[in-house]
Amino acid sequence: MSPLAAASLLWLLACTTAPVTSYPNGRVTVACSTMTPGHSHEPQPGIEHSITVDRNVFKPGDRIKVTLSGPRFTGFFIQARNADNLDGSAVGSFSLIDDQVSQLLTCDGIQDSAVSQTSKRRKEQVEFYWIAPNDAPQRIQFLTTVVEKYSIYWVKIPGPVISQSSSLPFTQKPQTFKPQSAPSTSSLTKRFSASDCGSSKFCVRNPSFCDPERSAQCFFLSFRRQDDAVTIEMSGPRRGYVSFALSHDQWMGNDDVYLCRIDGQSVQINPGYTRGRIEPELTSPDILLDMAWRVADGILQCSFRRSVHIPSSKGERFALDGSYYIFLADGDAGDGSILRHSRQPLITSKMYNITGAPEDIGGSRSPLLIKFHGAMMFLAWMTTVSIGVLVARFFKPVWPTSTIFGTKIWFQVHRILMITTVVLTGVAFVLPFYYRGHWSTRAGIHPYLGCVVMALAVLQPLLAVFRPPPCSSRRPLFNWTHWGSGTIARIVAVAAMFLGMDLQALDLPDPWDTYTMVGFILWHVGVDILLEVHSFCLLRRYFGKTEDRVEILNPSQSEYEGHTFKKIVLTIYICGNFAFLITFLAAINQI
């Protein structure tokens, strides 16, 4: 195996080794009592996921259908416990509906008394049956722990309380899994519809053209003008809050904000105003009419009316017949306040008049310049540099004398691809700074690794300019320096891409992005090993022949066959690299 292949394989192993406490296979019996995953992070506040049952009364032996749903999650762990002693042992047992998604676990010596996931595959809903035991307590409550990512999870989300048919009514106020409609507001009874988008109302949807009636992951915002007022509908996956803002630019600050926030058993709808990149200052909802909300099926919905013009608002309430950039954001809430959004808000690419001609627009949570940054880095370090290294390492014998513009073909191809890599890296390196205007303090070590990659990328052509002649005593030093710095640059670039894919500005689908990057590394290492083995076999075949044997055989035929094999492998490798690249570019275009 070549040193580069070995280095890539080591990096792959480092990136794919999971912490011993993460249990991606769902076998979390060590957490039966606390229901807390050992992820070295604090659990999230609030409630985003809901538990529902098909009936609230049972008798021993009954099978109760239990459904866990909400924003996409990777892991879960659910139990039934005595509603009067939630710190006690698990009660009853479960049976599965889909054993590809969930599995049964034994807790407190009770077989099948808990259910967890079978893999890290993301899901929005899981279903199973709870079987009531003969010695069941009078009241049962379901508890669940839900994991979105390794660092984002919720512990002991309270579910519904069900009672034995022989027990007295449950008079104590139960812990509920979803807010109920406030008496002072008109309740929404169904999901919002996108059927009138573009015809009678202005709509913003994320992902583009998603259906809020069908998808719990659809972020939806609509405006419908009626005389001197505008009816606004807003919905998104049930988290702490969903909000939108009207802005004169594409940066947070001095914006007219409207917030829909879960507050205990109710939902608060408030206008607000941002004076910088901090939490908005909320004001009284007196300017809003016909407020209504609904939290069900893992979705938070709010609607209200607002006058087109509010003269006495001191400039904080914008006139709705102007043109603005539209922001759509969501996040967690706790202790009566909202927390910073954990993902990049949707920001429209241009200004719109929401009371003008109805339009149906999509939006991206990733700025265009950041998309170009990611696309160029993927092109440079997944395609051009990989092909260039392969050509320099294995194709010198294939084109030993052929030249292009007086230079050997292999060297010309290698040089063109490496210069392309440096140019792409340089342009991509500048784009985030141009977009942000300063160093990002929230991007972790990704920008630091990017600086290392940029420095090494520039160093490579500088070293090549001063390379000594082939017969010079300093040539081996150059060769090792050139190879070493190039290998380090590739490893650091892969590390930077792994980290960059999870940043807010370019939050690619997880774990799809990780699997694709791992697939690319395996693809490259596999082709590298294949060509190494092929070269070794050719040398062994050649030197293993006797002198007479060599004279009888036609050596040019064997050499020709070996070169043909390498050309075929290179063609397949290039096609594979571009397949990975196109896959990434398609994913970037969707966010």
Short mmCIF file of C-alpha atoms in Angstrom, two decimals, residues 106-408:
data_model
loop_
_atom_site.label_atom_id
_atom_site.label_comp_id
_atom_site.label_asym_id
_atom_site.label_seq_id
_atom_site.Cartn_x
_atom_site.Cartn_y
_atom_site.Cartn_z
CA THR A 106 -34.70 -5.93 28.61
CA CYS A 107 -34.74 -3.45 31.49
CA ASP A 108 -34.93 -4.18 35.23
CA GLY A 109 -35.05 -7.89 34.43
CA ILE A 110 -38.32 -7.48 32.51
CA GLN A 111 -38.02 -8.83 28.99
CA ASP A 112 -39.03 -6.53 26.11
CA SER A 113 -39.82 -3.69 28.54
CA ALA A 114 -38.16 -0.99 26.41
CA VAL A 115 -37.79 -0.10 22.74
CA SER A 116 -34.88 1.61 20.96
CA GLN A 117 -33.59 2.24 17.44
CA THR A 118 -31.65 -0.30 15.38
CA SER A 119 -29.41 2.18 13.54
CA LYS A 120 -28.59 5.88 13.07
CA ARG A 121 -30.92 6.14 10.08
CA ARG A 122 -33.06 9.26 10.46
CA LYS A 123 -36.79 8.90 10.99
CA GLU A 124 -39.80 11.08 11.74
CA GLN A 125 -42.11 8.46 13.25
CA VAL A 126 -41.90 5.02 14.88
CA GLU A 127 -44.75 2.77 16.04
CA PHE A 128 -45.02 -0.26 18.31
CA TYR A 129 -47.43 -1.89 20.77
CA TRP A 130 -47.34 -1.82 24.57
CA ILE A 131 -48.79 -4.91 26.24
CA ALA A 132 -50.37 -4.35 29.65
CA PRO A 133 -49.20 -6.88 32.31
CA ASN A 134 -51.48 -8.61 34.77
CA ASP A 135 -49.98 -6.71 37.71
CA ALA A 136 -50.08 -3.29 36.03
CA PRO A 137 -50.52 -0.23 38.30
CA GLN A 138 -53.68 1.81 37.98
CA ARG A 139 -52.07 4.51 35.86
CA ILE A 140 -49.25 4.25 33.28
CA GLN A 141 -47.22 7.03 31.69
CA PHE A 142 -44.90 6.67 28.71
CA LEU A 143 -41.46 8.32 28.80
CA THR A 144 -39.02 8.63 25.94
CA THR A 145 -35.53 9.91 25.25
CA VAL A 146 -34.94 11.20 21.70
CA VAL A 147 -31.56 11.81 20.03
CA GLU A 148 -31.32 14.14 17.03
CA LYS A 149 -27.50 14.18 16.88
CA TYR A 150 -24.78 13.14 19.27
CA SER A 151 -24.84 16.51 21.05
CA ILE A 152 -28.58 17.20 20.70
CA TYR A 153 -31.02 15.07 22.64
CA TRP A 154 -34.02 15.23 24.98
CA VAL A 155 -34.41 13.08 28.11
CA LYS A 156 -37.62 11.63 29.57
CA ILE A 157 -40.08 13.45 27.34
CA PRO A 158 -43.42 12.91 29.11
CA GLY A 159 -46.09 11.09 27.16
CA PRO A 160 -49.79 10.51 27.80
CA VAL A 161 -51.14 8.90 30.96
CA ILE A 162 -53.44 5.90 30.47
CA SER A 163 -55.55 4.29 33.19
CA GLN A 164 -57.01 0.89 33.90
CA SER A 165 -60.72 0.71 33.14
CA SER A 166 -61.40 -0.24 36.76
CA SER A 167 -59.61 2.75 38.24
CA LEU A 168 -61.07 6.07 39.24
CA PRO A 169 -60.65 9.00 36.85
CA PHE A 170 -57.20 10.55 36.93
CA THR A 171 -57.89 13.87 38.63
CA GLN A 172 -54.27 15.00 38.99
CA LYS A 173 -53.16 17.24 36.14
CA PRO A 174 -51.01 14.95 34.00
CA GLN A 175 -47.75 15.86 32.31
CA THR A 176 -48.75 16.28 28.72
CA PHE A 177 -46.81 15.86 25.56
CA LYS A 178 -48.32 18.78 23.64
CA PRO A 179 -49.81 22.19 24.44
CA GLN A 180 -53.57 22.66 24.30
CA SER A 181 -55.33 25.55 22.62
CA ALA A 182 -55.71 28.66 24.74
CA PRO A 183 -59.37 29.59 25.39
CA SER A 184 -58.71 33.21 24.45
CA THR A 185 -57.72 32.36 20.89
CA SER A 186 -59.54 30.74 18.01
CA SER A 187 -58.13 27.28 17.52
CA LEU A 188 -56.76 26.06 14.23
CA THR A 189 -58.22 22.69 13.36
CA LYS A 190 -56.08 21.54 10.46
CA ARG A 191 -52.74 22.05 8.77
CA PHE A 192 -52.16 25.01 6.49
CA SER A 193 -52.63 24.49 2.75
CA ALA A 194 -50.31 25.53 -0.07
CA SER A 195 -53.00 25.11 -2.74
CA ASP A 196 -53.50 28.90 -3.13
CA CYS A 197 -49.80 29.75 -3.19
CA GLY A 198 -48.96 31.91 -6.19
CA SER A 199 -52.63 32.55 -7.00
CA SER A 200 -54.19 34.35 -4.03
CA LYS A 201 -51.41 34.38 -1.45
CA PHE A 202 -47.66 34.96 -1.30
CA CYS A 203 -45.83 31.88 0.04
CA VAL A 204 -42.34 30.99 1.22
CA ARG A 205 -41.58 27.28 1.59
CA ASN A 206 -38.53 25.37 2.76
CA PRO A 207 -37.61 22.92 1.33
CA SER A 208 -38.79 24.49 -1.91
CA PHE A 209 -42.37 23.54 -2.79
CA CYS A 210 -42.79 21.24 0.22
CA ASP A 211 -46.36 20.51 1.29
CA PRO A 212 -47.28 21.65 4.83
CA GLU A 213 -50.34 19.38 4.72
CA ARG A 214 -48.23 16.26 4.22
CA SER A 215 -44.75 16.89 5.61
CA ALA A 216 -44.00 17.65 9.26
CA GLN A 217 -40.58 18.96 8.16
CA CYS A 218 -42.01 21.68 5.91
CA PHE A 219 -41.44 25.31 6.94
CA PHE A 220 -44.31 27.36 5.57
CA LEU A 221 -45.05 31.10 5.54
CA SER A 222 -47.91 32.76 3.66
CA PHE A 223 -49.32 36.29 3.27
CA ARG A 224 -52.81 37.08 1.96
CA ARG A 225 -53.90 40.72 1.64
CA GLN A 226 -57.51 41.50 2.49
CA ASP A 227 -58.34 45.21 2.17
CA ASP A 228 -56.06 47.10 4.61
CA ALA A 229 -54.81 44.03 6.47
CA VAL A 230 -52.70 40.96 5.77
CA THR A 231 -53.47 37.47 7.04
CA ILE A 232 -50.27 35.63 7.91
CA GLU A 233 -49.83 31.87 8.37
CA MET A 234 -46.64 30.35 9.70
CA SER A 235 -45.75 26.74 10.54
CA GLY A 236 -42.79 24.45 11.01
CA PRO A 237 -41.57 21.36 12.86
CA ARG A 238 -42.48 21.47 16.52
CA ARG A 239 -39.54 22.94 18.40
CA GLY A 240 -39.39 25.86 20.79
CA TYR A 241 -40.37 28.51 18.25
CA VAL A 242 -40.76 29.43 14.61
CA SER A 243 -40.45 33.03 13.41
CA PHE A 244 -40.10 35.26 10.39
CA ALA A 245 -38.66 38.73 9.89
CA LEU A 246 -38.74 41.47 7.27
CA SER A 247 -35.38 43.10 6.65
CA HIS A 248 -33.81 45.77 4.49
CA ASP A 249 -30.68 43.62 4.03
CA GLN A 250 -29.56 40.01 4.39
CA TRP A 251 -28.12 40.43 7.88
CA MET A 252 -29.84 40.19 11.22
CA GLY A 253 -30.39 43.59 12.84
CA ASN A 254 -33.01 46.36 12.61
CA ASP A 255 -35.64 43.89 11.45
CA ASP A 256 -39.41 43.60 11.96
CA VAL A 257 -39.88 40.19 13.64
CA TYR A 258 -42.91 37.97 14.37
CA LEU A 259 -42.48 35.08 16.76
CA CYS A 260 -44.58 31.99 17.49
CA ARG A 261 -43.24 30.39 20.70
CA ILE A 262 -44.34 27.43 22.79
CA ASP A 263 -44.80 28.56 26.41
CA GLY A 264 -45.71 25.70 28.69
CA GLN A 265 -49.20 24.55 27.75
CA SER A 266 -49.83 27.52 25.49
CA VAL A 267 -48.30 29.34 22.54
CA GLN A 268 -47.31 33.00 22.58
CA ILE A 269 -47.53 35.10 19.41
CA ASN A 270 -45.59 38.36 19.59
CA PRO A 271 -44.16 40.99 17.28
CA GLY A 272 -40.60 42.00 17.99
CA TYR A 273 -37.66 44.05 16.77
CA THR A 274 -33.97 43.20 16.49
CA ARG A 275 -31.33 45.82 17.22
CA GLY A 276 -28.39 43.59 16.39
CA ARG A 277 -27.48 39.93 16.22
CA ILE A 278 -29.13 39.25 19.56
CA GLU A 279 -32.49 38.02 20.78
CA PRO A 280 -35.30 40.27 19.47
CA GLU A 281 -37.11 42.63 21.82
CA LEU A 282 -40.68 41.34 22.00
CA THR A 283 -43.60 43.74 22.28
CA SER A 284 -47.29 43.47 23.06
CA PRO A 285 -49.41 41.54 20.53
CA ASP A 286 -52.05 44.31 20.61
CA ILE A 287 -51.38 45.17 16.96
CA LEU A 288 -52.23 41.61 15.91
CA LEU A 289 -55.79 40.42 15.31
CA ASP A 290 -57.48 37.01 15.06
CA MET A 291 -54.52 35.18 16.60
CA ALA A 292 -54.76 31.39 16.52
CA TRP A 293 -52.38 28.50 16.99
CA ARG A 294 -52.14 24.73 16.98
CA VAL A 295 -49.54 22.20 18.09
CA ALA A 296 -50.21 18.69 16.81
CA ASP A 297 -48.55 15.90 14.82
CA GLY A 298 -45.13 17.37 15.51
CA ILE A 299 -46.02 20.72 13.91
CA LEU A 300 -46.25 24.23 15.39
CA GLN A 301 -48.72 26.54 13.60
CA CYS A 302 -49.67 30.19 14.13
CA SER A 303 -51.86 32.62 12.23
CA PHE A 304 -52.85 36.26 12.74
CA ARG A 305 -53.81 39.45 10.91
CA ARG A 306 -51.89 42.73 10.84
CA SER A 307 -52.68 46.10 9.32
CA VAL A 308 -50.62 47.04 6.28
CA HIS A 309 -49.65 50.35 7.93
CA ILE A 310 -49.06 51.02 11.65
CA PRO A 311 -48.10 54.73 11.87
CA SER A 312 -47.38 54.84 15.63
CA SER A 313 -44.84 52.01 15.70
CA LYS A 314 -41.71 54.24 15.79
CA GLY A 315 -40.34 52.53 12.70
CA GLU A 316 -40.23 49.08 14.30
CA ARG A 317 -43.29 47.82 12.41
CA PHE A 318 -42.60 48.00 8.70
CA ALA A 319 -45.30 48.86 6.17
CA LEU A 320 -46.29 45.58 4.54
CA ASP A 321 -46.61 47.08 1.05
CA GLY A 322 -42.83 47.65 0.80
CA SER A 323 -40.12 45.32 -0.47
CA TYR A 324 -38.01 43.36 1.98
CA TYR A 325 -35.79 40.35 2.38
CA ILE A 326 -37.68 37.62 4.22
CA PHE A 327 -36.10 35.57 7.02
CA LEU A 328 -37.59 32.31 8.31
CA ALA A 329 -36.01 30.83 11.45
CA ASP A 330 -36.67 28.24 14.13
CA GLY A 331 -35.01 27.05 17.32
CA ASP A 332 -35.42 26.02 20.94
CA ALA A 333 -37.05 27.95 23.77
CA GLY A 334 -36.75 27.65 27.52
CA ASP A 335 -37.38 29.62 30.71
CA GLY A 336 -39.62 32.08 28.90
CA SER A 337 -37.06 33.08 26.27
CA ILE A 338 -35.88 31.84 22.90
CA LEU A 339 -32.47 30.36 22.26
CA ARG A 340 -30.20 31.05 19.33
CA HIS A 341 -31.30 29.10 16.27
CA SER A 342 -29.26 25.94 15.81
CA ARG A 343 -29.39 26.10 12.02
CA GLN A 344 -28.98 28.81 9.42
CA PRO A 345 -32.22 30.79 8.89
CA LEU A 346 -33.77 30.80 5.46
CA ILE A 347 -33.04 34.13 3.77
CA THR A 348 -34.55 35.01 0.40
CA SER A 349 -32.12 35.83 -2.39
CA LYS A 350 -33.83 39.13 -3.22
CA MET A 351 -36.38 41.60 -1.83
CA TYR A 352 -40.09 40.89 -2.24
CA ASN A 353 -43.32 42.85 -1.82
CA ILE A 354 -45.52 40.40 0.07
CA THR A 355 -48.70 42.36 -0.70
CA GLY A 356 -47.96 42.64 -4.41
CA ALA A 357 -48.51 39.97 -7.03
CA PRO A 358 -48.82 36.57 -5.30
CA GLU A 359 -45.74 34.39 -5.68
CA ASP A 360 -44.72 30.93 -4.54
CA ILE A 361 -41.03 30.97 -3.72
CA GLY A 362 -38.63 28.56 -2.15
CA GLY A 363 -35.55 29.47 -0.23
CA SER A 364 -32.19 28.23 0.85
CA ARG A 365 -30.73 28.07 4.34
CA SER A 366 -27.27 28.19 2.82
CA PRO A 367 -26.03 31.51 1.32
CA LEU A 368 -25.05 31.32 -2.34
CA LEU A 369 -21.42 32.29 -1.65
CA ILE A 370 -21.12 29.53 0.96
CA LYS A 371 -22.56 27.06 -1.55
CA PHE A 372 -19.88 28.08 -4.04
CA HIS A 373 -17.27 27.74 -1.29
CA GLY A 374 -18.32 24.17 -0.58
CA ALA A 375 -18.68 23.24 -4.26
CA MET A 376 -15.22 24.55 -5.16
CA MET A 377 -13.56 22.82 -2.23
CA PHE A 378 -15.26 19.53 -3.13
CA LEU A 379 -14.20 19.92 -6.77
CA ALA A 380 -10.61 20.72 -5.82
CA TRP A 381 -10.00 18.09 -3.14
CA MET A 382 -12.32 15.31 -4.28
CA THR A 383 -11.60 15.48 -7.99
CA THR A 384 -8.71 17.48 -9.47
CA VAL A 385 -6.10 16.78 -6.78
CA SER A 386 -6.99 13.07 -6.55
CA ILE A 387 -6.74 12.51 -10.31
CA GLY A 388 -3.55 14.58 -10.50
CA VAL A 389 -1.82 12.54 -7.79
CA LEU A 390 -2.87 9.26 -9.38
CA VAL A 391 -1.51 10.32 -12.79
CA ALA A 392 1.86 11.39 -11.33
CA ARG A 393 2.25 8.21 -9.29
CA PHE A 394 1.23 5.48 -11.72
CA PHE A 395 1.24 6.84 -15.29
CA LYS A 396 4.82 7.85 -15.92
CA PRO A 397 5.52 4.49 -17.70
CA VAL A 398 2.31 4.80 -19.72
CA TRP A 399 3.44 7.96 -21.50
CA PRO A 400 7.26 7.83 -21.15
CA THR A 401 8.13 9.90 -24.22
CA SER A 402 4.87 11.41 -25.48
CA THR A 403 4.72 15.17 -25.00
CA ILE A 404 2.27 18.09 -25.09
CA PHE A 405 3.84 21.45 -25.91
CA GLY A 406 7.28 19.98 -25.32
CA THR A 407 6.44 18.50 -21.89
CA LYS A 408 5.71 14.88 -21.05
#
